[in-house]
Coordinates of C-alpha atoms and ligand atoms in Angstrom, one line a residue:
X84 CA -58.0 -10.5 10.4
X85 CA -54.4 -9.4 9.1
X86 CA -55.1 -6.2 8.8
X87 CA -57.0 -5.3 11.8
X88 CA -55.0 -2.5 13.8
X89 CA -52.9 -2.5 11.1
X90 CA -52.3 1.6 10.0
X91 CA -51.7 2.3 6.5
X92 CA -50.9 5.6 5.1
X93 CA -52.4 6.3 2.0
X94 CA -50.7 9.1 -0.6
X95 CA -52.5 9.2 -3.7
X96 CA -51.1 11.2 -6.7
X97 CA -52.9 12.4 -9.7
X98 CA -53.6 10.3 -11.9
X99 CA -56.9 8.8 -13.3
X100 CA -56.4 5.2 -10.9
X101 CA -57.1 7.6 -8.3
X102 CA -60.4 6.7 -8.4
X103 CA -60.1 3.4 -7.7
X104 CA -58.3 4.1 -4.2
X105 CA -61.8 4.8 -2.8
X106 CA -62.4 1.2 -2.9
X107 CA -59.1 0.2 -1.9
X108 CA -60.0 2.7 1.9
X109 CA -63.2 1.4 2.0
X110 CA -61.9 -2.1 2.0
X111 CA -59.0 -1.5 4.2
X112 CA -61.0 -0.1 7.1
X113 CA -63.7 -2.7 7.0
X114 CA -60.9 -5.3 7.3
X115 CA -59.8 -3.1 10.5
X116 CA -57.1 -1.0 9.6
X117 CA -56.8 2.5 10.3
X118 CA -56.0 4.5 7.2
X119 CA -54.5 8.4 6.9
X120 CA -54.7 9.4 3.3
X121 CA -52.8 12.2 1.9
X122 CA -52.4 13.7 -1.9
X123 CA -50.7 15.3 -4.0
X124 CA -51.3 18.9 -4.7
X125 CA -52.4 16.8 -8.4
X126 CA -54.7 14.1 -6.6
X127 CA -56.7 17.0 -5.7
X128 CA -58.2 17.5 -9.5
X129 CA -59.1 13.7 -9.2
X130 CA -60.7 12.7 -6.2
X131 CA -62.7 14.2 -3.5
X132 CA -61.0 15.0 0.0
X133 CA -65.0 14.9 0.9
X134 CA -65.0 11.1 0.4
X135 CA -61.5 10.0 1.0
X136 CA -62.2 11.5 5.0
X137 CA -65.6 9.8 5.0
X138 CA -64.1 6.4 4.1
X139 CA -61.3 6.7 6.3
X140 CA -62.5 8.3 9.1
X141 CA -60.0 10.8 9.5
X142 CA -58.7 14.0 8.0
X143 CA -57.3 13.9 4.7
X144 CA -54.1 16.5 4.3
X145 CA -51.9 17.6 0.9
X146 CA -50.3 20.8 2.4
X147 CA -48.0 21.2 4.9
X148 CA -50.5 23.9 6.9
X149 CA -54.4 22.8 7.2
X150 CA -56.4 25.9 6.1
X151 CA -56.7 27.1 10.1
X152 CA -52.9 27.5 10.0
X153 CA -52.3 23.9 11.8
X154 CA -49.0 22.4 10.6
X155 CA -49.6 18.7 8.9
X156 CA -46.8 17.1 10.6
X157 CA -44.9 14.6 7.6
X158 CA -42.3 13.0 10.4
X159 CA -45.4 11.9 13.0
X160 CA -47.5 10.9 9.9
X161 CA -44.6 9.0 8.4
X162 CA -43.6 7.8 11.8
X163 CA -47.4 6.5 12.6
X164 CA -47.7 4.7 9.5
X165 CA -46.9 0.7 9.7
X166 CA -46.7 0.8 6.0
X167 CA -46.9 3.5 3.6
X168 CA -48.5 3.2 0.2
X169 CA -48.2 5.1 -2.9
X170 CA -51.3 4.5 -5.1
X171 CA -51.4 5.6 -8.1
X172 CA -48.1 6.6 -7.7
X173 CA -47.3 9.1 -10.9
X174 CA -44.4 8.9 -13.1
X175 CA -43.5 12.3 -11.4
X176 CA -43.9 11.3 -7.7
X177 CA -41.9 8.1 -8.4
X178 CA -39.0 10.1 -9.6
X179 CA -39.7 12.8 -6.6
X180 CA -39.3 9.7 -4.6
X181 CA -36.2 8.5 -5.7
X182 CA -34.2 11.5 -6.4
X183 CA -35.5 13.4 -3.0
X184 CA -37.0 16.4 -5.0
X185 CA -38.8 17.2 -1.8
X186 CA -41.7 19.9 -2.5
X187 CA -45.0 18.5 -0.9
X188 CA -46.4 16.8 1.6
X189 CA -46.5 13.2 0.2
X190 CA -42.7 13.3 -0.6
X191 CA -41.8 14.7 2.8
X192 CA -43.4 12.1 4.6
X193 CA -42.0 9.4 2.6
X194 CA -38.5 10.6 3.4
X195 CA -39.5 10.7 6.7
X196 CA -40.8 7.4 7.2
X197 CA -39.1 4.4 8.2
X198 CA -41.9 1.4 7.8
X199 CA -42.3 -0.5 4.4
X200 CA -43.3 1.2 1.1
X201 CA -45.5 -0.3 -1.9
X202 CA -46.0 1.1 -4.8
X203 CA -48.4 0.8 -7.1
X204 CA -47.1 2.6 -10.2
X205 CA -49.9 4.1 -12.8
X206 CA -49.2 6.0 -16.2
X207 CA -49.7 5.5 -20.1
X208 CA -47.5 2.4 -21.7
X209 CA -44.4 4.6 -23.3
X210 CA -44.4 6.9 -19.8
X211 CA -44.0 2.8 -18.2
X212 CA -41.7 1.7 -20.8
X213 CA -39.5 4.9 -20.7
X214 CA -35.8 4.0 -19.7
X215 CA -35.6 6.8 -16.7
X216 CA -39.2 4.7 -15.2
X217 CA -38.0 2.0 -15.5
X218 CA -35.0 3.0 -13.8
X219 CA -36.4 5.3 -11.4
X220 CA -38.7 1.5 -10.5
X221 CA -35.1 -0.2 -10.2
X222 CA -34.0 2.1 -7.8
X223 CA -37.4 1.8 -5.5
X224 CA -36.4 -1.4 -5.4
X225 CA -33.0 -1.1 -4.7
X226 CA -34.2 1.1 -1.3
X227 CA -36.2 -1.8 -0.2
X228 CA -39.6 -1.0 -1.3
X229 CA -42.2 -3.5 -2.6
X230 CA -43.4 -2.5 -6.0
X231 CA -46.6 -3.6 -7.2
X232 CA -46.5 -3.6 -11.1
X233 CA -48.8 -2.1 -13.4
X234 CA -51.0 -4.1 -15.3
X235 CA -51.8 -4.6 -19.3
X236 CA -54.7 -3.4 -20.7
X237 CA -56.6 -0.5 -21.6
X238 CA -55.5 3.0 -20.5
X239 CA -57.2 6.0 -20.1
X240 CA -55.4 7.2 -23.4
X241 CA -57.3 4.8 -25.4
X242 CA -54.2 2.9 -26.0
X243 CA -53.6 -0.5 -24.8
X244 CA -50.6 -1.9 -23.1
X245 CA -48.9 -2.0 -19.6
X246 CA -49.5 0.8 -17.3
X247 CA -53.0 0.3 -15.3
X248 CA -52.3 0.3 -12.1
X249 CA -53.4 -2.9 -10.9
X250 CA -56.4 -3.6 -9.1
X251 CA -57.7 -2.9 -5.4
X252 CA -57.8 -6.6 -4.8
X253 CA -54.0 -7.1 -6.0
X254 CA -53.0 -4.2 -3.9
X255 CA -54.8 -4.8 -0.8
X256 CA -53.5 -8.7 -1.4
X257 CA -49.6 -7.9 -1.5
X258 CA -50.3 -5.8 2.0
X259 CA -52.2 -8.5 3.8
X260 CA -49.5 -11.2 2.4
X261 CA -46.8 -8.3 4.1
X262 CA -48.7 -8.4 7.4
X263 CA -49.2 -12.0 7.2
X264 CA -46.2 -13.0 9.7
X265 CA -45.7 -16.7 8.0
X266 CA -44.3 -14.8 5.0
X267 CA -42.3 -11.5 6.7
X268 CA -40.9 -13.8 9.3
X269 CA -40.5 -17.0 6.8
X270 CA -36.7 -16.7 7.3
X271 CA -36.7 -14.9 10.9
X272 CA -33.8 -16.0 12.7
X273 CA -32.2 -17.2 10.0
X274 CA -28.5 -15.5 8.6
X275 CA -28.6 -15.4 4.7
X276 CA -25.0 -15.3 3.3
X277 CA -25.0 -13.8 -0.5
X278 CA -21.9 -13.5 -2.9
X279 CA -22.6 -11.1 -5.9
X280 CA -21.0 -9.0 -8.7
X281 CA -17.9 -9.4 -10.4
X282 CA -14.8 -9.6 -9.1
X283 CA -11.6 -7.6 -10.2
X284 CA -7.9 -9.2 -10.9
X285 CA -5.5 -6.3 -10.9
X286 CA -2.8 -6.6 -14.1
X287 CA -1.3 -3.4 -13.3
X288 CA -2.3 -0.7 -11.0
X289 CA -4.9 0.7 -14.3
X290 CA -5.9 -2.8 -15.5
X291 CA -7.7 -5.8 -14.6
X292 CA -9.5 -8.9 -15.9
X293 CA -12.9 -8.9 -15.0
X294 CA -16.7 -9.7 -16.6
X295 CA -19.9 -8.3 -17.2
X296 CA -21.9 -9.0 -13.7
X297 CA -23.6 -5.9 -12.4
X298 CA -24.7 -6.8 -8.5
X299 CA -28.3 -7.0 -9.6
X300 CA -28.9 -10.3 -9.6
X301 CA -27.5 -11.1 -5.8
X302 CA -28.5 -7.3 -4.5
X303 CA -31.9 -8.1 -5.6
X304 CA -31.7 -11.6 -3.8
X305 CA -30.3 -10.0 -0.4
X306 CA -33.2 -7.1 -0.8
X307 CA -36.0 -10.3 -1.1
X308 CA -34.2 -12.4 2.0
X309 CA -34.6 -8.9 4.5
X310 CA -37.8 -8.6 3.4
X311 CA -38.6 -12.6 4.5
X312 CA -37.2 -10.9 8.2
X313 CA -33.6 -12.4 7.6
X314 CA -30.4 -11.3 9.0
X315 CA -28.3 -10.9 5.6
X316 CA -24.7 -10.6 5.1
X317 CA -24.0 -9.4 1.2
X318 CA -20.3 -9.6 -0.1
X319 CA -20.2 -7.8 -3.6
X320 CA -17.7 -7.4 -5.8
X321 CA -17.1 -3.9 -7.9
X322 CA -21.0 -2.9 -8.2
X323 CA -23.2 0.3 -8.7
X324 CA -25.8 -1.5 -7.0
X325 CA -26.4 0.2 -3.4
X326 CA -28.9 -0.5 -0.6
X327 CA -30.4 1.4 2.1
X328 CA -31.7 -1.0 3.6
X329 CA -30.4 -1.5 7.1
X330 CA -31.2 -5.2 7.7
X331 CA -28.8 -5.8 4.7
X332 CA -24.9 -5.4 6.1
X333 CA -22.5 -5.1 2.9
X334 CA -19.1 -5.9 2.4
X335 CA -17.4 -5.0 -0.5
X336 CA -14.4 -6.2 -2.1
X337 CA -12.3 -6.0 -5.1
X338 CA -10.6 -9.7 -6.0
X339 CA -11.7 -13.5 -5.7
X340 CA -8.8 -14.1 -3.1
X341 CA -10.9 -10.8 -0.8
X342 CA -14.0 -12.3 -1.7
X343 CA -12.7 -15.5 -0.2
X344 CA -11.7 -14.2 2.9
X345 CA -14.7 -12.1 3.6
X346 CA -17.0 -15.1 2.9
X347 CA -15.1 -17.5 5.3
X348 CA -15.1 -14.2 8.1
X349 CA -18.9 -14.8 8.1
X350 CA -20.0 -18.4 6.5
X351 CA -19.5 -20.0 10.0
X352 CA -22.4 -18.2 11.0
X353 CA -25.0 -18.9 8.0
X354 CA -27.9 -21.1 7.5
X355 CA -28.6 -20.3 3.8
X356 CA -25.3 -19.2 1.7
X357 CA -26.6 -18.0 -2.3
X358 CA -23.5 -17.8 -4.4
X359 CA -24.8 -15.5 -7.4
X360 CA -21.0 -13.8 -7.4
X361 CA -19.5 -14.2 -10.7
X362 CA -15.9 -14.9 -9.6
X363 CA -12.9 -14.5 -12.1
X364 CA -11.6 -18.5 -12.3
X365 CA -8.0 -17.0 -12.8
X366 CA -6.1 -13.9 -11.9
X367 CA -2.8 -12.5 -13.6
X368 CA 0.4 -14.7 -11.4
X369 CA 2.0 -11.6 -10.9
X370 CA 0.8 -7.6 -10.4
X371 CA 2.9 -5.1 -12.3
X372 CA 4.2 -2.7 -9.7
X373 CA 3.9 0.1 -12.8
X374 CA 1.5 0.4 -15.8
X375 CA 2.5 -1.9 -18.6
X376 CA 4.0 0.0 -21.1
X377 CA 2.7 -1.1 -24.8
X378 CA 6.5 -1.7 -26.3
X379 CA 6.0 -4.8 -27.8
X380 CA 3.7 -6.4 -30.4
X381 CA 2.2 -8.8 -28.0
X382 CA 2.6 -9.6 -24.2
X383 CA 1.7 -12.5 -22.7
X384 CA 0.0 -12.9 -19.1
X385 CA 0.5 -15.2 -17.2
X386 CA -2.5 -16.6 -14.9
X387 CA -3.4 -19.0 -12.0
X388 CA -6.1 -20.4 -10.8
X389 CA -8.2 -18.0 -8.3
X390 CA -9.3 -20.1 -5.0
X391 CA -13.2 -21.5 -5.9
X392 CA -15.1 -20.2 -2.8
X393 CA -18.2 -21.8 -3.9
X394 CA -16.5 -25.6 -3.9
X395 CA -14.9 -24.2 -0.7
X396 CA -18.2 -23.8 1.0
X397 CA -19.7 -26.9 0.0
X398 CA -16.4 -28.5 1.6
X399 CA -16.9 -27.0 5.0
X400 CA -20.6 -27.5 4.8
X401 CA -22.1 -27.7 8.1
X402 CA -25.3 -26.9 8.7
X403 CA -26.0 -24.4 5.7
X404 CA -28.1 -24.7 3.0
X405 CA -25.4 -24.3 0.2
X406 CA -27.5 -22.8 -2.8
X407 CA -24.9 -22.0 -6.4
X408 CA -25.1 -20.3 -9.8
X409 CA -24.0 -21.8 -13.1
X410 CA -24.0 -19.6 -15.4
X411 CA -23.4 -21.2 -19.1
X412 CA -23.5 -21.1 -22.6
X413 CA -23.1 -24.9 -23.9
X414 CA -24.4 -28.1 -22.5
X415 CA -26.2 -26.0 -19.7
X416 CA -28.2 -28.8 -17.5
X417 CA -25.4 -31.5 -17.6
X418 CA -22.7 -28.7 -16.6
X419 CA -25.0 -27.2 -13.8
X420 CA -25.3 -30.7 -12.7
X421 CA -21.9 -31.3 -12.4
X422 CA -21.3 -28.1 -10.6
X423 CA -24.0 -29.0 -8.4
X424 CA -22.4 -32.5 -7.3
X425 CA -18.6 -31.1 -7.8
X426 CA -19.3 -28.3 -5.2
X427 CA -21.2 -30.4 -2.8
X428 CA -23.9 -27.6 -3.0
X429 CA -28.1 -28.5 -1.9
X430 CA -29.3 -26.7 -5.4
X431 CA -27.9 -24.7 -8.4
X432 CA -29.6 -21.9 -10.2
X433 CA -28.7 -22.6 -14.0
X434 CA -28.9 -19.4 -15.8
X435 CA -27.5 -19.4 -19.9
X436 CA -26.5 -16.7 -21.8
X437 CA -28.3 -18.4 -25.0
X438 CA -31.4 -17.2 -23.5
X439 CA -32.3 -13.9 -24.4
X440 CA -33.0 -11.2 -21.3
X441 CA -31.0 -14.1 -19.0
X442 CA -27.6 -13.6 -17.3
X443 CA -25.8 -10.5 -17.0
X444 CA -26.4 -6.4 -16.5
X445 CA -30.3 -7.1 -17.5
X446 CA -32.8 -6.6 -15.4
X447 CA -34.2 -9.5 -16.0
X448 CA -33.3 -13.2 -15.8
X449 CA -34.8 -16.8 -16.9
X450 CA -33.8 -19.4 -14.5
X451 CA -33.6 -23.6 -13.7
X452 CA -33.6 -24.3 -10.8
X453 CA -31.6 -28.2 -9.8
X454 CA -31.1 -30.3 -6.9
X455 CA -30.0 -34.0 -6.9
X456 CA -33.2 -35.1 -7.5
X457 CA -35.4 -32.4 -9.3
X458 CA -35.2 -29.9 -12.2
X459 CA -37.5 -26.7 -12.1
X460 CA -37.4 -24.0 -15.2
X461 CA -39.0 -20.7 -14.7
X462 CA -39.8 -18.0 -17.4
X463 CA -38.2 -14.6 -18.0
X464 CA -38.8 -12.5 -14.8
X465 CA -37.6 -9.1 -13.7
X466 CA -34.3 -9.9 -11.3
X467 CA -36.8 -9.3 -8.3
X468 CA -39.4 -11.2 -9.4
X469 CA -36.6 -14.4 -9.8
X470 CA -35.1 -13.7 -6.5
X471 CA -38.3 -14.4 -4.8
X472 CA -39.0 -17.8 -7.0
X473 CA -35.0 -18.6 -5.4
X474 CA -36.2 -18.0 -2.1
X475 CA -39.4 -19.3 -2.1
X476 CA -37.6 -22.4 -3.7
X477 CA -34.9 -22.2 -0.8
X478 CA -38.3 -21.8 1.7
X479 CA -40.1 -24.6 0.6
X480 CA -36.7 -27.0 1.3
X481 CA -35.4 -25.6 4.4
X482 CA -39.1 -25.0 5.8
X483 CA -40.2 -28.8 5.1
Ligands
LIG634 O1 -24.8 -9.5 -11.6 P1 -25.9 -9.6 -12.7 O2 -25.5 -8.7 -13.8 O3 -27.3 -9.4 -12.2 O4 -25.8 -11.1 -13.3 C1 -26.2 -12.2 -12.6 C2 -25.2 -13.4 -12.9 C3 -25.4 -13.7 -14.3 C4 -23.8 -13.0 -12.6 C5 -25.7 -14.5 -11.9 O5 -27.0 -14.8 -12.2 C6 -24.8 -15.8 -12.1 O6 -25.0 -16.6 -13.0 N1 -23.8 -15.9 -11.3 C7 -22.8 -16.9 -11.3 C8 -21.8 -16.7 -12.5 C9 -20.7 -17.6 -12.5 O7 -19.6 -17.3 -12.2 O8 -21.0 -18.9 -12.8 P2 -20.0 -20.1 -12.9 O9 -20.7 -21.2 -13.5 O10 -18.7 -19.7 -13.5 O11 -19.7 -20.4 -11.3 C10 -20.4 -21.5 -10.7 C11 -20.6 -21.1 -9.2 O12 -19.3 -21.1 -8.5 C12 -21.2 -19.7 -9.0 O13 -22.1 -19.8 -7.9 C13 -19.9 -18.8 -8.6 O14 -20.3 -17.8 -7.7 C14 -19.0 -19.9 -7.9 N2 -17.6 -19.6 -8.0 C15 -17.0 -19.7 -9.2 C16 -15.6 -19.5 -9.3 C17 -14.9 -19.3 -8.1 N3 -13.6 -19.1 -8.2 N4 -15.5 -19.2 -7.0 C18 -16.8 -19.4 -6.9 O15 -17.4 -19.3 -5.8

């Protein structure tokens, strides 16, 4: 059984799910795992300490001194755990989370831990929908953690829409798949190269031609390869994105000609290379030593062509799987295939900005995928969501 040995540390929050985590213990420790359940000072209003510790066979804690004056130890809780789940997990303990607002139990041993997180958010449809939730859920999964998205249907408000949190079944599902090695050592041994971002071409020392590419796409993909137990090397251009995750070593760079170099420092030592980068095709000829002054009606820059790293890749293709991006706005499968035989690459990820929610800054994206011999379209996912259809994709061709 995957989960037998396995020990899971429960933190359940207040909200009305809570209920439903009873189930979730009950079905962990008959598949063998040990659990350790903690709540929030809130969870306490919803469920009953009484039966958590009965189903789990242990003591459940939400203070950081037990009522005889023992000290609940967060850092050997956190440090015990193999995975740590947050389930319901509030709109307020997910902000808690991410900002580090650090005032109970829960929150201190999940800045304490170092194993996996899931989430499994819960709340009502505009508290899911609200931009700082949604961005608060980005930057969960920017540290690494494995959200488990709420589900559409009726709330506890009477209203209906997406915010359930989603079943005991789905939960215990995404842990077991975790556990099960096939999938968190799919890519074990393997070095995943990954361009992404934008990159900057200086005009003057305050200037520069550049475009609209956030990171997200290619953080998102480099977040989804560590997870699959690969060693991955991420060179970004100018980005907000971050990591914390420690599997992922980032390089970060300004222009095409550094993003280049960086690439060809590491692509001897790849297997998969994912070029989601959105690389300026031309850079100003010449830098001005001094900001441009603006003393005449018009001024004319002159550009050359930037090195192509991608075509430069699929020329000094060894052993790599060479994976692309094509990112267009006319004629989008016959240009992606050209791309895709120009550069020599295995497959190209077509992605146009005709489609709405596709492309740039978004957090989502609506893919086709093309080799030489197939053509696979995907709908409109979150960026994390189409990083693991690449992957899986990437898997499924290396792997046969
Ligand atoms: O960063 P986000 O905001 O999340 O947005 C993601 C994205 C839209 C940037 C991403 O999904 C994407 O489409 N990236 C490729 C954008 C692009 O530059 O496409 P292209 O068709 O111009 O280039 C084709 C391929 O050649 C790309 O893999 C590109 O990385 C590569 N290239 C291009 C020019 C160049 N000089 N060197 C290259 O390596």
């Amino acid at each position: 059984m995957i989960l037998e040995g396995k020990k899971i540390l429960v933190c359940i929050c207040g909200g009305i799910a809570a209920y439903k985590i009873n189930h979730l213990i009950r079905d962990f420790v008959k598949k063998g795992a040990e659990v350790q359940a903690l709540l929030t000072p809130a969870a306490e209003d919803f469920v009953s300490k009484l039966t958590i510790s009965t189903l789990s066979k242990k003591p459940v804690y939400s203070q950081f001194y037990s009522e005889n004056g023992t000290w609940n130890n967060h850092v050997e809780l956190a440090l015990w755990a193999d995975v740590m789940l947050v389930a319901p997990c509030t709109a307020n303990t997910l902000a808690k989370m991410v900002h580090g607002i650090c005032d109970n139990l829960v929150i201190a041993s999940y800045l304490s831990t170092k194993c996996p997180v899931f989430i499994a958010p819960a709340m009502d449809l505009d508290m899911y929908q609200h931009p700082s939730t949604k961005q608060n859920l980005e930057l969960a999964e920017d540290y690494g953690h494995f959200i488990i998205p709420a589900e559409t249907g009726e709330l506890a408000s009477g209203l209906i829409g997406q915010g359930r949190m989603a079943e005991p079944e789905t939960i215990a599902s995404e842990i077991e798949k975790f556990f099960n090695s096939s999938f968190s050592h799919q890519l074990h041994g393997k070095t995943v190269l990954i361009t992404a971002g934008p990159t900057y071409e200086a005009i003057d020392p305050v200037r520069f031609i550049g475009n609209h590419s956030s990171g997200k796409m290619g953080f998102s993909l480099a977040e989804e390869a560590s997870k699959r137990g690969a060693k991955v090397i991420l060179i970004t251009g100018p980005s907000a994105q971050i990591t914390s995750n420690k599997n992922i070593e980032i390089h970060r760079v300004t222009s095409a000609k550094e993003m280049f170099d960086q690439v060809f420092k590491h692509y001897d030592q790849a297997d998969i290379a994912i070029a989601s980068a959105a690389v300026a095709d031309y850079a100003p000829k010449e830098v001005a030593r001094e900001k441009i002054k603006k003393n005449d009606d018009s001024l004319t820059i002159e550009l050359v062509k930037n090195p192509d790293i991608l075509k430069t890749m699929g020329e000094r293709k060894t052993k790599q799987f060479l994976a692309g991006f094509a990112l267009e706005t006319e004629n989008e499968l016959e240009n992606a295939k050209a791309k895709l035989i120009r550069k020599n690459l295995d497959m190209i990820v077509l992605n146009s900005l005709k489609d709405e929610g596709a492309g740039f800054k978004t957090a989502t994206n609506k893919i086709t995928i093309l080799t030489p011999s197939e053509i696979n379209e995907f709908p409109l996912k979150n960026k994390s969501e189409v990083a693991k259809d690449i992957l899986d994709f990437i898997a499924s061709q290396i792997l046969k």
